[in-house]
Amino acid sequence: MQTHLLGRCDWATTADAMRKFTEARSDATPDELWLAEHDPVFTQGVAGRPGHVLDAGGIPVQASNRGGQVTYHGPGQVVAYPLVDLRRLGIYVKEYVFRIESAIQGVLESYGVTGHRVAGAPGIYVRLD
């Protein structure tokens, strides 16, 4: 897997580049991992509604074709975008997410941090004391 360190970049430009990469890939195209830090932006997923952003405070709101409602991206937050051919792996999205969650739990555990899953809410959650 090739890794690309994009640095700080515009979310919409990055999303467009990922879409173009995916459309152009063939069965032989290697999977890639893109790491980015975005300028401040709220992304509104397919489950998002305008009322979900209560006060954007001048931060742009961009429509996304991804799941979920609203996500903030901004400086200091590294976002990992795995561009993976799931068909080649013979798995579906839910299995892939489960595998990523398991890997994250393993990394957290190696640092002595306990992560847990929440039914109906993809991701690994850490309870802060």
mmCIF file with all atom_site columns, C-alpha atoms in Angstrom:
data_model
loop_
_atom_site.group_PDB
_atom_site.id
_atom_site.type_symbol
_atom_site.label_atom_id
_atom_site.label_alt_id
_atom_site.label_comp_id
_atom_site.label_asym_id
_atom_site.label_entity_id
_atom_site.label_seq_id
_atom_site.pdbx_PDB_ins_code
_atom_site.Cartn_x
_atom_site.Cartn_y
_atom_site.Cartn_z
_atom_site.occupancy
_atom_site.B_iso_or_equiv
_atom_site.pdbx_formal_charge
_atom_site.auth_seq_id
_atom_site.auth_comp_id
_atom_site.auth_asym_id
_atom_site.auth_atom_id
_atom_site.pdbx_PDB_model_num
ATOM 1   C CA . MET A 1 1   ? 0.000   0.000   0.000   1.00 0.00 ? 1   MET A CA 1
ATOM 2   C CA . GLN A 1 2   ? 1.312   3.395   -0.963  1.00 0.00 ? 2   GLN A CA 1
ATOM 3   C CA . THR A 1 3   ? 1.027   6.239   1.559   1.00 0.00 ? 3   THR A CA 1
ATOM 4   C CA . HIS A 1 4   ? 0.687   9.878   0.540   1.00 0.00 ? 4   HIS A CA 1
ATOM 5   C CA . LEU A 1 5   ? 1.288   12.667  3.063   1.00 0.00 ? 5   LEU A CA 1
ATOM 6   C CA . LEU A 1 6   ? -0.859  15.493  1.729   1.00 0.00 ? 6   LEU A CA 1
ATOM 7   C CA . GLY A 1 7   ? -0.209  17.972  4.524   1.00 0.00 ? 7   GLY A CA 1
ATOM 8   C CA . ARG A 1 8   ? -2.737  20.732  5.086   1.00 0.00 ? 8   ARG A CA 1
ATOM 9   C CA . CYS A 1 9   ? -5.173  20.898  2.200   1.00 0.00 ? 9   CYS A CA 1
ATOM 10  C CA . ASP A 1 10  ? -8.671  21.828  1.133   1.00 0.00 ? 10  ASP A CA 1
ATOM 11  C CA . TRP A 1 11  ? -11.274 19.138  1.905   1.00 0.00 ? 11  TRP A CA 1
ATOM 12  C CA . ALA A 1 12  ? -13.302 19.542  -1.332  1.00 0.00 ? 12  ALA A CA 1
ATOM 13  C CA . THR A 1 13  ? -10.180 19.359  -3.508  1.00 0.00 ? 13  THR A CA 1
ATOM 14  C CA . THR A 1 14  ? -9.066  16.212  -1.681  1.00 0.00 ? 14  THR A CA 1
ATOM 15  C CA . ALA A 1 15  ? -12.507 14.601  -1.970  1.00 0.00 ? 15  ALA A CA 1
ATOM 16  C CA . ASP A 1 16  ? -12.522 15.331  -5.711  1.00 0.00 ? 16  ASP A CA 1
ATOM 17  C CA . ALA A 1 17  ? -9.026  13.827  -6.118  1.00 0.00 ? 17  ALA A CA 1
ATOM 18  C CA . MET A 1 18  ? -10.124 10.668  -4.242  1.00 0.00 ? 18  MET A CA 1
ATOM 19  C CA . ARG A 1 19  ? -13.184 10.355  -6.467  1.00 0.00 ? 19  ARG A CA 1
ATOM 20  C CA . LYS A 1 20  ? -11.018 10.684  -9.596  1.00 0.00 ? 20  LYS A CA 1
ATOM 21  C CA . PHE A 1 21  ? -8.526  8.126   -8.252  1.00 0.00 ? 21  PHE A CA 1
ATOM 22  C CA . THR A 1 22  ? -11.334 5.652   -7.590  1.00 0.00 ? 22  THR A CA 1
ATOM 23  C CA . GLU A 1 23  ? -12.950 6.179   -11.007 1.00 0.00 ? 23  GLU A CA 1
ATOM 24  C CA . ALA A 1 24  ? -9.622  5.680   -12.806 1.00 0.00 ? 24  ALA A CA 1
ATOM 25  C CA . ARG A 1 25  ? -8.395  2.639   -10.887 1.00 0.00 ? 25  ARG A CA 1
ATOM 26  C CA . SER A 1 26  ? -8.169  -0.799  -12.454 1.00 0.00 ? 26  SER A CA 1
ATOM 27  C CA . ASP A 1 27  ? -8.036  -4.234  -10.870 1.00 0.00 ? 27  ASP A CA 1
ATOM 28  C CA . ALA A 1 28  ? -4.243  -3.852  -10.756 1.00 0.00 ? 28  ALA A CA 1
ATOM 29  C CA . THR A 1 29  ? -4.167  -0.406  -9.106  1.00 0.00 ? 29  THR A CA 1
ATOM 30  C CA . PRO A 1 30  ? -2.470  -0.634  -5.709  1.00 0.00 ? 30  PRO A CA 1
ATOM 31  C CA . ASP A 1 31  ? -4.423  0.495   -2.685  1.00 0.00 ? 31  ASP A CA 1
ATOM 32  C CA . GLU A 1 32  ? -3.362  3.823   -1.201  1.00 0.00 ? 32  GLU A CA 1
ATOM 33  C CA . LEU A 1 33  ? -3.542  5.602   2.143   1.00 0.00 ? 33  LEU A CA 1
ATOM 34  C CA . TRP A 1 34  ? -3.870  9.372   2.020   1.00 0.00 ? 34  TRP A CA 1
ATOM 35  C CA . LEU A 1 35  ? -3.098  11.366  5.189   1.00 0.00 ? 35  LEU A CA 1
ATOM 36  C CA . ALA A 1 36  ? -4.319  14.946  5.332   1.00 0.00 ? 36  ALA A CA 1
ATOM 37  C CA . GLU A 1 37  ? -4.956  17.869  7.638   1.00 0.00 ? 37  GLU A CA 1
ATOM 38  C CA . HIS A 1 38  ? -7.778  20.054  6.357   1.00 0.00 ? 38  HIS A CA 1
ATOM 39  C CA . ASP A 1 39  ? -8.550  23.722  6.499   1.00 0.00 ? 39  ASP A CA 1
ATOM 40  C CA . PRO A 1 40  ? -11.601 24.242  8.767   1.00 0.00 ? 40  PRO A CA 1
ATOM 41  C CA . VAL A 1 41  ? -14.716 22.681  7.233   1.00 0.00 ? 41  VAL A CA 1
ATOM 42  C CA . PHE A 1 42  ? -17.903 20.899  8.271   1.00 0.00 ? 42  PHE A CA 1
ATOM 43  C CA . THR A 1 43  ? -18.798 17.984  6.019   1.00 0.00 ? 43  THR A CA 1
ATOM 44  C CA . GLN A 1 44  ? -22.454 17.066  5.843   1.00 0.00 ? 44  GLN A CA 1
ATOM 45  C CA . GLY A 1 45  ? -23.004 13.386  5.066   1.00 0.00 ? 45  GLY A CA 1
ATOM 46  C CA . VAL A 1 46  ? -26.012 11.746  3.456   1.00 0.00 ? 46  VAL A CA 1
ATOM 47  C CA . ALA A 1 47  ? -27.827 11.587  6.811   1.00 0.00 ? 47  ALA A CA 1
ATOM 48  C CA . GLY A 1 48  ? -27.110 15.257  7.519   1.00 0.00 ? 48  GLY A CA 1
ATOM 49  C CA . ARG A 1 49  ? -29.681 18.034  7.429   1.00 0.00 ? 49  ARG A CA 1
ATOM 50  C CA . PRO A 1 50  ? -29.084 21.803  7.393   1.00 0.00 ? 50  PRO A CA 1
ATOM 51  C CA . GLY A 1 51  ? -30.423 22.019  10.957  1.00 0.00 ? 51  GLY A CA 1
ATOM 52  C CA . HIS A 1 52  ? -27.648 19.734  12.196  1.00 0.00 ? 52  HIS A CA 1
ATOM 53  C CA . VAL A 1 53  ? -25.145 22.600  11.900  1.00 0.00 ? 53  VAL A CA 1
ATOM 54  C CA . LEU A 1 54  ? -26.275 24.950  14.644  1.00 0.00 ? 54  LEU A CA 1
ATOM 55  C CA . ASP A 1 55  ? -23.610 27.649  14.279  1.00 0.00 ? 55  ASP A CA 1
ATOM 56  C CA . ALA A 1 56  ? -20.904 27.185  11.654  1.00 0.00 ? 56  ALA A CA 1
ATOM 57  C CA . GLY A 1 57  ? -19.203 30.370  12.814  1.00 0.00 ? 57  GLY A CA 1
ATOM 58  C CA . GLY A 1 58  ? -18.085 31.243  9.302   1.00 0.00 ? 58  GLY A CA 1
ATOM 59  C CA . ILE A 1 59  ? -16.680 27.756  8.662   1.00 0.00 ? 59  ILE A CA 1
ATOM 60  C CA . PRO A 1 60  ? -17.840 26.374  5.296   1.00 0.00 ? 60  PRO A CA 1
ATOM 61  C CA . VAL A 1 61  ? -20.279 23.451  5.179   1.00 0.00 ? 61  VAL A CA 1
ATOM 62  C CA . GLN A 1 62  ? -19.607 21.016  2.312   1.00 0.00 ? 62  GLN A CA 1
ATOM 63  C CA . ALA A 1 63  ? -21.947 18.242  1.130   1.00 0.00 ? 63  ALA A CA 1
ATOM 64  C CA . SER A 1 64  ? -20.449 14.748  1.202   1.00 0.00 ? 64  SER A CA 1
ATOM 65  C CA . ASN A 1 65  ? -21.627 11.456  -0.272  1.00 0.00 ? 65  ASN A CA 1
ATOM 66  C CA . ARG A 1 66  ? -20.412 9.622   2.821   1.00 0.00 ? 66  ARG A CA 1
ATOM 67  C CA . GLY A 1 67  ? -22.441 8.284   5.698   1.00 0.00 ? 67  GLY A CA 1
ATOM 68  C CA . GLY A 1 68  ? -23.208 10.119  8.870   1.00 0.00 ? 68  GLY A CA 1
ATOM 69  C CA . GLN A 1 69  ? -24.483 13.575  9.615   1.00 0.00 ? 69  GLN A CA 1
ATOM 70  C CA . VAL A 1 70  ? -21.946 16.352  10.240  1.00 0.00 ? 70  VAL A CA 1
ATOM 71  C CA . THR A 1 71  ? -18.211 16.076  10.850  1.00 0.00 ? 71  THR A CA 1
ATOM 72  C CA . TYR A 1 72  ? -15.761 18.871  11.618  1.00 0.00 ? 72  TYR A CA 1
ATOM 73  C CA . HIS A 1 73  ? -12.298 18.723  10.070  1.00 0.00 ? 73  HIS A CA 1
ATOM 74  C CA . GLY A 1 74  ? -9.623  21.244  10.919  1.00 0.00 ? 74  GLY A CA 1
ATOM 75  C CA . PRO A 1 75  ? -6.012  22.044  11.748  1.00 0.00 ? 75  PRO A CA 1
ATOM 76  C CA . GLY A 1 76  ? -4.384  19.616  14.157  1.00 0.00 ? 76  GLY A CA 1
ATOM 77  C CA . GLN A 1 77  ? -6.676  16.736  13.142  1.00 0.00 ? 77  GLN A CA 1
ATOM 78  C CA . VAL A 1 78  ? -5.013  14.168  10.890  1.00 0.00 ? 78  VAL A CA 1
ATOM 79  C CA . VAL A 1 79  ? -7.495  12.354  8.667   1.00 0.00 ? 79  VAL A CA 1
ATOM 80  C CA . ALA A 1 80  ? -6.596  8.980   7.151   1.00 0.00 ? 80  ALA A CA 1
ATOM 81  C CA . TYR A 1 81  ? -8.295  8.084   3.882   1.00 0.00 ? 81  TYR A CA 1
ATOM 82  C CA . PRO A 1 82  ? -7.767  4.429   2.949   1.00 0.00 ? 82  PRO A CA 1
ATOM 83  C CA . LEU A 1 83  ? -8.481  4.002   -0.770  1.00 0.00 ? 83  LEU A CA 1
ATOM 84  C CA . VAL A 1 84  ? -8.980  0.261   -0.772  1.00 0.00 ? 84  VAL A CA 1
ATOM 85  C CA . ASP A 1 85  ? -10.484 -2.088  -3.352  1.00 0.00 ? 85  ASP A CA 1
ATOM 86  C CA . LEU A 1 86  ? -12.843 -4.056  -1.114  1.00 0.00 ? 86  LEU A CA 1
ATOM 87  C CA . ARG A 1 87  ? -13.937 -6.332  -3.974  1.00 0.00 ? 87  ARG A CA 1
ATOM 88  C CA . ARG A 1 88  ? -10.336 -7.439  -4.397  1.00 0.00 ? 88  ARG A CA 1
ATOM 89  C CA . LEU A 1 89  ? -10.272 -8.268  -0.675  1.00 0.00 ? 89  LEU A CA 1
ATOM 90  C CA . GLY A 1 90  ? -13.602 -10.080 -0.947  1.00 0.00 ? 90  GLY A CA 1
ATOM 91  C CA . ILE A 1 91  ? -15.237 -8.122  1.878   1.00 0.00 ? 91  ILE A CA 1
ATOM 92  C CA . TYR A 1 92  ? -18.000 -5.554  2.321   1.00 0.00 ? 92  TYR A CA 1
ATOM 93  C CA . VAL A 1 93  ? -17.855 -2.126  3.981   1.00 0.00 ? 93  VAL A CA 1
ATOM 94  C CA . LYS A 1 94  ? -19.167 -3.316  7.381   1.00 0.00 ? 94  LYS A CA 1
ATOM 95  C CA . GLU A 1 95  ? -16.460 -6.001  7.582   1.00 0.00 ? 95  GLU A CA 1
ATOM 96  C CA . TYR A 1 96  ? -13.804 -3.471  6.581   1.00 0.00 ? 96  TYR A CA 1
ATOM 97  C CA . VAL A 1 97  ? -14.955 -0.992  9.244   1.00 0.00 ? 97  VAL A CA 1
ATOM 98  C CA . PHE A 1 98  ? -14.962 -3.796  11.830  1.00 0.00 ? 98  PHE A CA 1
ATOM 99  C CA . ARG A 1 99  ? -11.363 -4.672  10.900  1.00 0.00 ? 99  ARG A CA 1
ATOM 100 C CA . ILE A 1 100 ? -10.232 -1.056  11.159  1.00 0.00 ? 100 ILE A CA 1
ATOM 101 C CA . GLU A 1 101 ? -11.950 -0.731  14.541  1.00 0.00 ? 101 GLU A CA 1
ATOM 102 C CA . SER A 1 102 ? -10.185 -3.883  15.750  1.00 0.00 ? 102 SER A CA 1
ATOM 103 C CA . ALA A 1 103 ? -6.819  -2.508  14.624  1.00 0.00 ? 103 ALA A CA 1
ATOM 104 C CA . ILE A 1 104 ? -7.497  0.790   16.421  1.00 0.00 ? 104 ILE A CA 1
ATOM 105 C CA . GLN A 1 105 ? -8.426  -1.081  19.596  1.00 0.00 ? 105 GLN A CA 1
ATOM 106 C CA . GLY A 1 106 ? -5.133  -2.970  19.390  1.00 0.00 ? 106 GLY A CA 1
ATOM 107 C CA . VAL A 1 107 ? -3.105  0.226   19.025  1.00 0.00 ? 107 VAL A CA 1
ATOM 108 C CA . LEU A 1 108 ? -4.945  1.869   21.926  1.00 0.00 ? 108 LEU A CA 1
ATOM 109 C CA . GLU A 1 109 ? -4.423  -1.216  24.078  1.00 0.00 ? 109 GLU A CA 1
ATOM 110 C CA . SER A 1 110 ? -0.667  -1.106  23.391  1.00 0.00 ? 110 SER A CA 1
ATOM 111 C CA . TYR A 1 111 ? -0.720  2.362   24.994  1.00 0.00 ? 111 TYR A CA 1
ATOM 112 C CA . GLY A 1 112 ? -2.785  1.206   27.949  1.00 0.00 ? 112 GLY A CA 1
ATOM 113 C CA . VAL A 1 113 ? -5.964  2.887   26.695  1.00 0.00 ? 113 VAL A CA 1
ATOM 114 C CA . THR A 1 114 ? -9.248  0.996   26.600  1.00 0.00 ? 114 THR A CA 1
ATOM 115 C CA . GLY A 1 115 ? -11.420 1.595   23.561  1.00 0.00 ? 115 GLY A CA 1
ATOM 116 C CA . HIS A 1 116 ? -14.888 0.176   23.089  1.00 0.00 ? 116 HIS A CA 1
ATOM 117 C CA . ARG A 1 117 ? -17.574 -0.115  20.436  1.00 0.00 ? 117 ARG A CA 1
ATOM 118 C CA . VAL A 1 118 ? -21.036 1.443   20.766  1.00 0.00 ? 118 VAL A CA 1
ATOM 119 C CA . ALA A 1 119 ? -23.926 -0.422  19.139  1.00 0.00 ? 119 ALA A CA 1
ATOM 120 C CA . GLY A 1 120 ? -25.231 1.475   16.122  1.00 0.00 ? 120 GLY A CA 1
ATOM 121 C CA . ALA A 1 121 ? -22.388 4.028   16.172  1.00 0.00 ? 121 ALA A CA 1
ATOM 122 C CA . PRO A 1 122 ? -19.373 2.971   14.093  1.00 0.00 ? 122 PRO A CA 1
ATOM 123 C CA . GLY A 1 123 ? -15.994 3.774   15.577  1.00 0.00 ? 123 GLY A CA 1
ATOM 124 C CA . ILE A 1 124 ? -13.984 3.155   18.694  1.00 0.00 ? 124 ILE A CA 1
ATOM 125 C CA . TYR A 1 125 ? -14.789 5.289   21.699  1.00 0.00 ? 125 TYR A CA 1
ATOM 126 C CA . VAL A 1 126 ? -12.592 6.164   24.666  1.00 0.00 ? 126 VAL A CA 1
ATOM 127 C CA . ARG A 1 127 ? -14.196 7.177   27.921  1.00 0.00 ? 127 ARG A CA 1
ATOM 128 C CA . LEU A 1 128 ? -12.391 10.202  29.313  1.00 0.00 ? 128 LEU A CA 1
ATOM 129 C CA . ASP A 1 129 ? -12.186 10.431  33.096  1.00 0.00 ? 129 ASP A CA 1
#
